[in-house]
Tab-separated table of C-alpha atoms in Angstrom:
chain	number	residue	atom	x	y	z
A	1	MET	CA	25.436	-84.334	-18.992
A	2	THR	CA	26.959	-83.467	-21.894
A	3	SER	CA	27.467	-79.412	-21.447
A	4	ALA	CA	26.842	-79.332	-25.708
A	5	PRO	CA	23.518	-77.444	-25.685
A	6	ALA	CA	19.331	-79.040	-26.646
A	7	VAL	CA	18.584	-76.747	-28.848
A	8	GLU	CA	20.817	-74.926	-32.298
A	9	ALA	CA	20.858	-73.379	-34.303
A	10	VAL	CA	22.843	-71.042	-37.004
A	11	GLU	CA	22.465	-68.637	-39.688
A	12	LEU	CA	18.567	-70.346	-40.384
A	13	ARG	CA	17.844	-68.551	-43.354
A	14	LYS	CA	13.829	-69.023	-44.843
A	15	SER	CA	11.712	-67.137	-47.470
A	16	TYR	CA	8.543	-68.062	-49.324
A	17	GLY	CA	8.970	-66.138	-52.808
A	18	THR	CA	9.796	-63.108	-52.423
A	19	ALA	CA	9.258	-62.882	-48.434
A	20	VAL	CA	12.536	-63.116	-46.170
A	21	VAL	CA	10.746	-64.756	-42.954
A	22	LEU	CA	14.935	-65.929	-41.231
A	23	ASP	CA	17.465	-64.119	-42.452
A	24	GLY	CA	20.750	-65.522	-40.195
A	25	LEU	CA	18.483	-66.384	-36.712
A	26	THR	CA	21.469	-67.822	-34.387
A	27	LEU	CA	20.221	-69.390	-31.212
A	28	ARG	CA	21.599	-71.411	-28.786
A	29	VAL	CA	19.993	-72.912	-25.797
A	30	ALA	CA	21.356	-75.321	-22.540
A	31	ARG	CA	20.175	-78.759	-21.360
A	32	GLY	CA	17.682	-78.155	-18.663
A	33	SER	CA	16.114	-74.113	-19.915
A	34	VAL	CA	13.051	-72.470	-20.167
A	35	ARG	CA	14.140	-70.335	-23.278
A	36	ALA	CA	11.081	-67.825	-24.101
A	37	LEU	CA	11.276	-66.614	-28.145
A	38	LEU	CA	9.643	-62.622	-28.170
A	39	GLY	CA	8.564	-60.503	-31.207
A	40	PRO	CA	5.705	-58.781	-33.391
A	41	ASN	CA	3.552	-60.539	-35.741
A	42	GLY	CA	6.021	-61.948	-38.523
A	43	ALA	CA	9.270	-61.762	-37.035
A	44	GLY	CA	9.865	-65.286	-37.662
A	45	LYS	CA	9.473	-66.925	-33.938
A	46	THR	CA	7.082	-70.111	-35.809
A	47	THR	CA	9.357	-70.925	-38.434
A	48	THR	CA	11.712	-71.241	-36.837
A	49	VAL	CA	9.830	-73.513	-34.241
A	50	ARG	CA	8.178	-75.418	-36.954
A	51	ILE	CA	12.666	-75.786	-38.645
A	52	LEU	CA	13.033	-76.605	-35.508
A	53	THR	CA	10.752	-79.235	-34.996
A	54	THR	CA	11.518	-81.069	-38.393
A	55	LEU	CA	8.366	-79.139	-40.178
A	56	THR	CA	9.749	-77.168	-42.711
A	57	ALA	CA	13.280	-77.782	-43.836
A	58	PRO	CA	16.028	-74.610	-44.146
A	59	ASP	CA	16.157	-72.474	-47.591
A	60	GLY	CA	20.429	-72.373	-45.354
A	61	GLY	CA	22.291	-73.143	-42.815
A	62	ALA	CA	22.317	-75.733	-39.938
A	63	ALA	CA	20.009	-76.318	-37.028
A	64	ARG	CA	20.459	-78.850	-33.928
A	65	ILE	CA	18.559	-81.054	-31.238
A	66	ASP	CA	20.718	-83.093	-28.765
A	67	GLY	CA	23.690	-82.534	-31.481
A	68	TYR	CA	20.803	-83.711	-34.316
A	69	ASP	CA	20.996	-82.743	-37.071
A	70	VAL	CA	16.800	-81.083	-37.942
A	71	VAL	CA	17.208	-82.275	-41.436
A	72	ARG	CA	19.388	-85.138	-41.632
A	73	GLU	CA	17.938	-86.987	-38.271
A	74	ARG	CA	14.247	-86.098	-38.972
A	75	ARG	CA	13.549	-89.446	-36.933
A	76	GLN	CA	16.431	-89.731	-34.253
A	77	VAL	CA	15.170	-85.562	-33.398
A	78	ARG	CA	11.600	-86.663	-33.527
A	79	SER	CA	12.321	-89.486	-30.793
A	80	ARG	CA	13.690	-86.989	-28.362
A	81	ILE	CA	10.862	-83.411	-28.836
A	82	SER	CA	7.125	-82.965	-28.311
A	83	LEU	CA	5.610	-79.425	-29.731
A	84	ALA	CA	2.591	-77.615	-27.837
A	85	GLY	CA	0.340	-75.758	-29.855
A	86	GLN	CA	-1.614	-72.485	-29.190
A	87	TYR	CA	-4.809	-74.599	-28.548
A	88	ALA	CA	-5.166	-78.255	-27.060
A	89	ALA	CA	-5.004	-80.568	-29.441
A	90	VAL	CA	-6.803	-84.134	-26.455
A	91	ASP	CA	-10.167	-85.570	-27.695
A	92	GLU	CA	-12.926	-84.254	-26.513
A	93	GLU	CA	-15.281	-87.868	-26.753
A	94	GLN	CA	-12.530	-89.224	-24.425
A	95	THR	CA	-11.309	-89.548	-21.465
A	96	GLY	CA	-8.572	-87.514	-19.472
A	97	VAL	CA	-7.248	-90.769	-19.040
A	98	GLU	CA	-7.996	-92.261	-22.276
A	99	ASN	CA	-6.039	-89.298	-24.076
A	100	LEU	CA	-3.157	-90.547	-22.314
A	101	ARG	CA	-3.722	-94.120	-22.397
A	102	MET	CA	-3.561	-93.500	-26.097
A	103	MET	CA	-0.319	-90.911	-27.328
A	104	GLY	CA	1.267	-93.610	-24.914
A	105	ARG	CA	0.769	-96.706	-27.105
A	106	LEU	CA	1.504	-94.449	-30.637
A	107	ALA	CA	4.855	-93.646	-28.656
A	108	GLY	CA	5.209	-97.376	-28.225
A	109	LEU	CA	4.402	-98.363	-25.080
A	110	GLY	CA	2.856	-101.259	-23.829
A	111	ARG	CA	-0.675	-101.595	-22.467
A	112	ALA	CA	0.452	-101.693	-18.627
A	113	ASP	CA	3.761	-98.689	-18.875
A	114	ALA	CA	1.480	-96.378	-20.740
A	115	ARG	CA	-1.725	-97.149	-17.645
A	116	ARG	CA	1.144	-96.046	-15.648
A	117	ARG	CA	2.341	-93.354	-17.920
A	118	ALA	CA	-1.246	-91.439	-17.880
A	119	ALA	CA	-1.679	-92.477	-14.147
A	120	ASP	CA	1.616	-90.467	-12.997
A	121	LEU	CA	0.915	-87.597	-15.273
A	122	LEU	CA	-2.037	-87.534	-14.710
A	123	ASP	CA	-1.088	-87.291	-10.840
A	124	ARG	CA	1.513	-83.966	-12.192
A	125	PHE	CA	-0.508	-81.622	-13.645
A	126	ASP	CA	-2.961	-82.195	-11.264
A	127	LEU	CA	-5.676	-84.213	-12.890
A	128	GLY	CA	-5.807	-87.473	-11.150
A	129	ALA	CA	-9.965	-86.741	-10.142
A	130	ALA	CA	-11.092	-85.268	-13.434
A	131	GLY	CA	-8.978	-88.278	-15.119
A	132	GLY	CA	-12.063	-90.077	-15.178
A	133	ARG	CA	-13.807	-87.756	-16.969
A	134	ARG	CA	-14.318	-86.934	-20.552
A	135	VAL	CA	-12.762	-84.136	-22.499
A	136	ALA	CA	-15.681	-82.167	-23.090
A	137	GLY	CA	-16.601	-81.233	-19.985
A	138	TYR	CA	-12.540	-79.403	-18.873
A	139	SER	CA	-12.557	-75.906	-18.373
A	140	GLY	CA	-9.908	-74.312	-20.379
A	141	GLY	CA	-7.461	-74.828	-18.197
A	142	MET	CA	-7.649	-78.292	-17.522
A	143	ARG	CA	-7.504	-78.838	-21.503
A	144	ARG	CA	-4.259	-76.946	-21.499
A	145	ARG	CA	-2.584	-78.808	-18.381
A	146	LEU	CA	-4.203	-82.126	-20.042
A	147	ASP	CA	-2.700	-81.139	-23.968
A	148	LEU	CA	0.848	-80.774	-21.963
A	149	ALA	CA	0.807	-83.812	-20.019
A	150	ALA	CA	0.102	-85.772	-23.204
A	151	SER	CA	2.928	-84.458	-24.988
A	152	LEU	CA	4.740	-85.361	-21.806
A	153	VAL	CA	4.123	-89.053	-22.796
A	154	GLY	CA	7.019	-89.892	-24.831
A	155	GLU	CA	9.317	-87.927	-21.968
A	156	PRO	CA	10.886	-85.670	-24.110
A	157	SER	CA	13.807	-84.035	-23.268
A	158	VAL	CA	12.904	-80.715	-25.248
A	159	ILE	CA	9.849	-79.938	-24.430
A	160	PHE	CA	8.247	-76.818	-27.528
A	161	LEU	CA	5.351	-74.917	-26.357
A	162	ASP	CA	3.588	-72.012	-28.729
A	163	GLU	CA	1.917	-69.420	-26.803
A	164	PRO	CA	0.070	-72.288	-24.200
A	165	THR	CA	-1.579	-69.820	-22.177
A	166	THR	CA	-3.325	-67.798	-24.739
A	167	GLY	CA	-7.875	-67.555	-24.487
A	168	LEU	CA	-6.892	-68.551	-20.509
A	169	ASP	CA	-7.940	-67.108	-17.568
A	170	PRO	CA	-5.182	-65.830	-14.788
A	171	ARG	CA	-5.959	-67.641	-11.988
A	172	SER	CA	-4.887	-71.069	-14.946
A	173	ARG	CA	-2.639	-68.797	-16.391
A	174	GLN	CA	-0.469	-68.742	-13.138
A	175	ALA	CA	-0.881	-72.464	-12.785
A	176	LEU	CA	0.129	-73.643	-16.329
A	177	TRP	CA	3.212	-70.762	-15.746
A	178	THR	CA	3.801	-73.597	-12.564
A	179	VAL	CA	4.129	-76.903	-14.420
A	180	ILE	CA	6.484	-75.413	-17.017
A	181	ALA	CA	8.706	-73.816	-14.665
A	182	ASP	CA	8.325	-77.907	-13.355
A	183	LEU	CA	9.305	-79.036	-16.602
A	184	ALA	CA	12.345	-77.147	-15.610
A	185	ARG	CA	13.502	-77.895	-12.922
A	186	GLY	CA	13.137	-81.950	-13.566
A	187	GLY	CA	15.638	-80.682	-16.340
A	188	THR	CA	13.278	-80.627	-19.875
A	189	THR	CA	14.653	-78.077	-22.318
A	190	VAL	CA	11.681	-75.835	-22.922
A	191	LEU	CA	11.552	-73.873	-26.210
A	192	LEU	CA	8.594	-71.402	-26.162
A	193	THR	CA	6.711	-68.341	-27.693
A	194	THR	CA	4.955	-65.716	-26.833
A	195	GLN	CA	3.542	-62.280	-27.043
A	196	TYR	CA	2.622	-61.938	-22.592
A	197	LEU	CA	6.207	-60.264	-21.959
A	198	GLU	CA	4.890	-61.114	-18.354
A	199	GLU	CA	5.160	-64.650	-18.816
A	200	ALA	CA	8.312	-64.034	-20.464
A	201	ASP	CA	9.664	-62.554	-17.048
A	202	GLN	CA	9.136	-65.007	-14.888
A	203	LEU	CA	9.572	-68.327	-16.907
A	204	ALA	CA	12.743	-67.820	-18.516
A	205	ASP	CA	16.422	-67.841	-18.338
A	206	THR	CA	16.799	-65.842	-21.469
A	207	VAL	CA	15.344	-64.082	-23.743
A	208	SER	CA	16.035	-64.004	-26.914
A	209	VAL	CA	13.764	-61.183	-28.676
A	210	LEU	CA	12.967	-61.587	-32.542
A	211	ASP	CA	12.328	-59.231	-35.352
A	212	GLY	CA	12.111	-58.830	-39.177
A	213	GLY	CA	13.549	-62.587	-39.128
A	214	ARG	CA	16.726	-62.201	-37.376
A	215	LEU	CA	17.895	-61.909	-32.847
A	216	VAL	CA	18.401	-57.730	-32.413
A	217	ALA	CA	18.972	-59.083	-28.048
A	218	GLU	CA	19.542	-61.942	-26.443
A	219	GLY	CA	20.150	-62.166	-22.455
A	220	SER	CA	17.585	-62.932	-18.735
A	221	PRO	CA	15.971	-60.556	-18.239
A	222	ALA	CA	17.092	-58.642	-15.441
A	223	GLU	CA	20.029	-58.202	-17.728
A	224	LEU	CA	17.885	-56.471	-20.326
A	225	LYS	CA	15.932	-54.347	-18.697
A	226	GLU	CA	19.587	-53.004	-16.459
A	227	ARG	CA	20.799	-52.711	-20.584
A	228	PHE	CA	17.864	-50.906	-21.611
A	229	GLY	CA	16.984	-48.596	-18.578
A	230	ALA	CA	16.257	-50.968	-15.890
A	231	GLN	CA	14.190	-47.825	-13.997
A	232	ARG	CA	11.756	-45.639	-16.137
A	233	LEU	CA	10.941	-41.616	-15.431
A	234	ASP	CA	6.972	-41.578	-17.210
A	235	LEU	CA	6.967	-38.282	-17.199
A	236	ARG	CA	2.904	-36.747	-17.138
A	237	LEU	CA	2.295	-33.631	-19.443
A	238	ARG	CA	0.541	-29.688	-19.451
A	239	ASP	CA	-1.479	-30.686	-22.890
A	240	HIS	CA	-1.435	-32.750	-26.227
A	241	ALA	CA	1.281	-29.921	-27.563
A	242	SER	CA	3.470	-30.237	-24.419
A	243	LEU	CA	3.277	-34.239	-24.894
A	244	VAL	CA	4.058	-33.554	-28.508
A	245	GLU	CA	7.234	-31.544	-27.477
A	246	ALA	CA	8.203	-34.146	-25.337
A	247	ARG	CA	8.200	-36.859	-27.800
A	248	ALA	CA	10.596	-34.894	-29.892
A	249	ARG	CA	12.623	-34.086	-27.171
A	250	LEU	CA	13.115	-37.615	-26.260
A	251	GLY	CA	12.862	-39.102	-29.239
A	252	THR	CA	14.483	-42.975	-29.704
A	253	ARG	CA	14.957	-43.073	-26.210
A	254	VAL	CA	11.291	-42.986	-26.205
A	255	VAL	CA	9.426	-46.788	-24.316
A	256	HIS	CA	6.101	-45.499	-22.922
A	257	HIS	CA	4.234	-42.526	-25.164
A	258	ASP	CA	0.341	-42.692	-24.051
A	259	PRO	CA	-2.021	-39.857	-25.014
A	260	GLY	CA	-4.972	-40.377	-23.298
A	261	ARG	CA	-3.165	-39.998	-20.260
A	262	LEU	CA	-0.792	-37.019	-21.924
A	263	GLU	CA	3.149	-39.190	-20.580
A	264	VAL	CA	5.584	-40.218	-22.239
A	265	GLY	CA	8.242	-42.510	-20.811
A	266	VAL	CA	12.400	-42.111	-21.134
A	267	ALA	CA	14.870	-45.379	-19.229
A	268	THR	CA	16.439	-43.577	-16.504
A	269	ASP	CA	20.037	-45.478	-14.330
A	270	GLY	CA	17.332	-43.939	-12.259
A	271	SER	CA	19.972	-41.762	-9.561
A	272	ALA	CA	19.243	-38.495	-8.469
A	273	PRO	CA	21.252	-36.416	-11.071
A	274	HIS	CA	19.262	-38.792	-14.609
A	275	ILE	CA	16.460	-37.953	-13.690
A	276	ARG	CA	17.462	-33.649	-13.423
A	277	ASP	CA	18.965	-34.338	-16.632
A	278	LEU	CA	15.666	-35.498	-18.509
A	279	LEU	CA	14.098	-33.186	-16.650
A	280	ASP	CA	15.418	-29.942	-18.008
A	281	GLU	CA	15.819	-30.939	-21.810
A	282	VAL	CA	12.185	-31.564	-21.768
A	283	ASP	CA	11.019	-29.170	-19.548
A	284	PRO	CA	13.951	-26.446	-19.765
A	285	ALA	CA	10.884	-23.894	-18.249
A	286	ARG	CA	9.800	-26.547	-15.531
A	287	ARG	CA	6.727	-25.186	-17.399
A	288	THR	CA	4.770	-28.264	-19.280
A	289	VAL	CA	5.717	-31.530	-16.913
A	290	VAL	CA	2.496	-31.565	-13.916
A	291	ARG	CA	4.358	-34.767	-12.383
A	292	PHE	CA	6.798	-37.209	-13.186
A	293	THR	CA	7.928	-41.285	-11.756
A	294	VAL	CA	10.282	-43.003	-11.990
A	295	ARG	CA	9.328	-47.110	-11.899
A	296	GLY	CA	11.626	-50.051	-12.311
A	297	ALA	CA	11.518	-50.882	-16.567
A	298	THR	CA	9.740	-54.073	-18.004
A	299	LEU	CA	10.132	-56.161	-21.100
A	300	ASP	CA	7.137	-53.931	-22.479
A	301	ASP	CA	9.745	-51.004	-22.604
A	302	VAL	CA	12.639	-52.992	-24.215
A	303	PHE	CA	10.480	-54.628	-26.697
A	304	LEU	CA	9.479	-51.371	-27.392
A	305	ALA	CA	12.529	-49.439	-27.527
A	306	LEU	CA	13.705	-52.742	-29.954
A	307	THR	CA	10.621	-53.532	-32.827
A	308	GLY	CA	9.328	-49.501	-32.640
A	309	HIS	CA	6.088	-50.372	-30.726
A	310	PRO	CA	4.152	-52.397	-28.128
A	311	ALA	CA	3.756	-56.331	-27.588
A	312	ALA	CA	0.244	-56.655	-28.455
A	313	PRO	CA	-2.146	-55.552	-26.497
A	314	ALA	CA	-3.615	-58.435	-23.518
A	315	ALA	CA	-6.832	-58.352	-25.670
A	316	THR	CA	-5.536	-59.062	-29.478
A	317	ARG	CA	-3.156	-61.696	-28.058
A	318	PRO	CA	-4.621	-65.053	-29.875
A	319	GLU	CA	-2.762	-66.613	-29.655
A	320	VAL	CA	20.083	-59.066	-30.750
A	321	THR	CA	22.487	-56.918	-28.766
A	322	ASN	CA	24.366	-59.946	-26.163
A	323	VAL	CA	23.883	-58.304	-23.451
């Protein structure tokens, strides 16, 4: 096992016309780890994945997978990677086992090896009982698991997952999280893009936050939350005028804002002196703060602090400074 990163991108640049999509992006992903790419729409996540998977050529910079250049050594790169998109790319008219056997044959396996690989993957993804059924009758979660199984037929060393749990119900999402965690424990390097911040918090060893084609923060979920406020002080204000005044006093330190509930939140270290100082700053006359709550910071707070706006709300999701 080499200590070289499984995925390495150095000063990647990409533009479409006058629109700069990647602006000197550098990433290094350790072997057997899970890396989450976070960022608002247009941050450059998908373009990064397309370059790393040889689907798009960069305008500048370099990228390597297992030491192979994604431009000059595309064949070697493609033999080591797999890509699973937002939606299951399986044949609904075939059964689960037929899909996996077909993928095995396309990957160069003999008939017997393709059968064995299909059976192993169906068991691994808890699809053994459904293997003989047509995929058209599968639930959304089952299709996503089958799609992920299909992407592993060739036993890639690196797998790219683009919004892997889009559209899944909470139970199916949890099941897929277990599968992804098992992949990493088995030595597969996983790079996923997501706007579900809980997903990154649950799965990722390291989170890279992109904004405007640049890396604006990088670290473990715990490190990022510690850096941008291990805890959060939420203040309930008396009325809308008080809320506006509180936001003005806190300025760019605001990490949570809910006008409907007359709430504003700010990062804090959780100590009594700091909380007291914040309360005195926001409400020096002690008339406008109705209630306050101290809670643990989330990646949503980090995302807001770094990009200036919250991640997409769950109902609409579709699909750095070193720490």
